[in-house]
XYZ file of C-alpha atoms in Angstrom:
127
model
C 109.869 90.555 120.429
C 111.135 94.019 120.603
C 109.068 96.667 118.931
C 110.238 100.351 119.177
C 107.720 103.438 118.888
C 104.331 103.879 120.857
C 100.956 103.041 120.113
C 100.245 106.704 121.090
C 101.901 107.174 117.545
C 102.959 103.963 116.467
C 104.216 101.283 116.417
C 107.805 99.356 113.984
C 108.243 95.751 115.111
C 112.098 95.521 115.180
C 113.169 92.339 115.921
C 111.655 88.921 116.497
C 113.471 86.274 117.521
C 112.031 82.889 117.731
C 113.257 79.489 119.316
C 112.286 76.407 118.395
C 112.712 72.583 119.222
C 111.965 70.337 117.080
C 113.826 66.824 117.495
C 116.733 66.556 114.853
C 116.876 69.249 112.541
C 116.767 67.248 109.046
C 116.221 70.737 107.223
C 117.941 74.099 108.893
C 117.175 76.260 106.736
C 113.450 74.650 105.453
C 112.740 74.945 109.579
C 113.752 78.327 109.697
C 111.703 79.036 107.211
C 108.529 77.754 107.853
C 109.398 79.179 111.567
C 109.328 82.661 109.156
C 106.670 82.136 107.226
C 104.214 81.493 110.680
C 105.708 84.248 112.397
C 104.488 86.211 109.126
C 100.772 84.524 108.821
C 99.994 85.108 112.844
C 101.521 88.844 112.520
C 99.413 89.586 109.718
C 96.129 88.541 111.186
C 97.388 90.411 114.673
C 97.819 93.450 112.695
C 95.396 94.219 109.711
C 93.342 90.516 109.405
C 89.999 91.927 109.126
C 87.696 90.472 106.972
C 84.409 92.318 106.734
C 81.249 90.691 105.369
C 77.824 93.214 103.321
C 75.042 90.874 102.798
C 77.027 87.993 102.298
C 79.022 89.398 100.635
C 83.138 89.853 101.444
C 83.788 93.496 101.484
C 88.019 93.521 100.862
C 88.641 92.375 96.693
C 92.203 92.226 96.668
C 95.526 94.232 98.549
C 94.255 97.877 98.076
C 91.366 96.892 100.767
C 92.998 94.752 102.153
C 96.672 95.024 103.383
C 98.708 91.886 104.432
C 102.192 92.282 106.527
C 104.220 93.695 103.764
C 108.366 92.289 103.882
C 109.472 95.581 105.715
C 107.211 95.531 108.527
C 109.194 93.474 110.392
C 112.855 94.049 110.600
C 114.453 90.972 111.839
C 113.491 88.038 112.591
C 116.509 85.191 114.432
C 115.492 81.524 114.765
C 117.268 79.977 117.128
C 116.641 75.628 116.249
C 117.742 73.879 119.218
C 120.399 71.133 119.287
C 118.531 68.038 119.656
C 118.968 63.417 119.161
C 115.225 63.073 120.287
C 113.053 62.029 116.985
C 112.445 64.678 114.374
C 108.788 65.906 115.191
C 106.732 68.454 112.566
C 107.839 72.314 111.944
C 104.445 73.329 110.190
C 102.469 75.488 112.526
C 104.787 75.956 116.102
C 105.778 79.447 114.709
C 101.922 80.867 114.802
C 99.991 80.486 118.058
C 103.205 82.481 120.284
C 103.629 85.872 117.858
C 100.529 87.580 118.597
C 100.583 87.331 122.269
C 104.672 88.663 121.652
C 103.563 91.508 119.933
C 100.672 92.403 122.585
C 103.154 92.069 125.695
C 106.085 94.163 123.581
C 103.073 96.875 122.763
C 102.807 96.850 126.668
C 106.326 97.181 127.671
C 106.024 100.589 125.383
C 102.900 101.546 128.101
C 99.494 100.272 125.953
C 97.945 97.084 126.485
C 96.037 95.904 123.798
C 93.006 93.584 124.034
C 91.337 94.001 121.216
C 92.196 92.566 117.286
C 93.480 93.095 114.232
C 95.020 96.000 116.145
C 95.324 98.217 113.719
C 91.147 98.686 113.419
C 91.187 99.046 117.536
C 93.844 102.143 117.377
C 97.528 100.999 116.915
C 98.725 101.716 114.066
C 102.852 100.422 112.034
C 105.331 101.993 109.864
């Protein structure tokens, strides 16, 4: 993952590079879509994904007070499908688990180690 800016000002996700080995790729477009969607889902949670409750009632009611990842929040996603003749496997979730740690490590390269989520509630902002 490549970011620009610093945690002191604001971070921009410039590029996410993903590689997936899912066996024989039956539908490459669907594989890319699953990887990109999983990455977006994970980064949305890591960046801003907080739901708060007061007296058992969720406080966020719509997109004006809960902002998921927007399409412009990631400038580019590059997905590489590893050529394989192995049996096909599922591609539902492989993009999700590594995305948050990859973002945290990219931010650490700018000089700030992040350890609390969501990032925007802990001093790391995005533009």
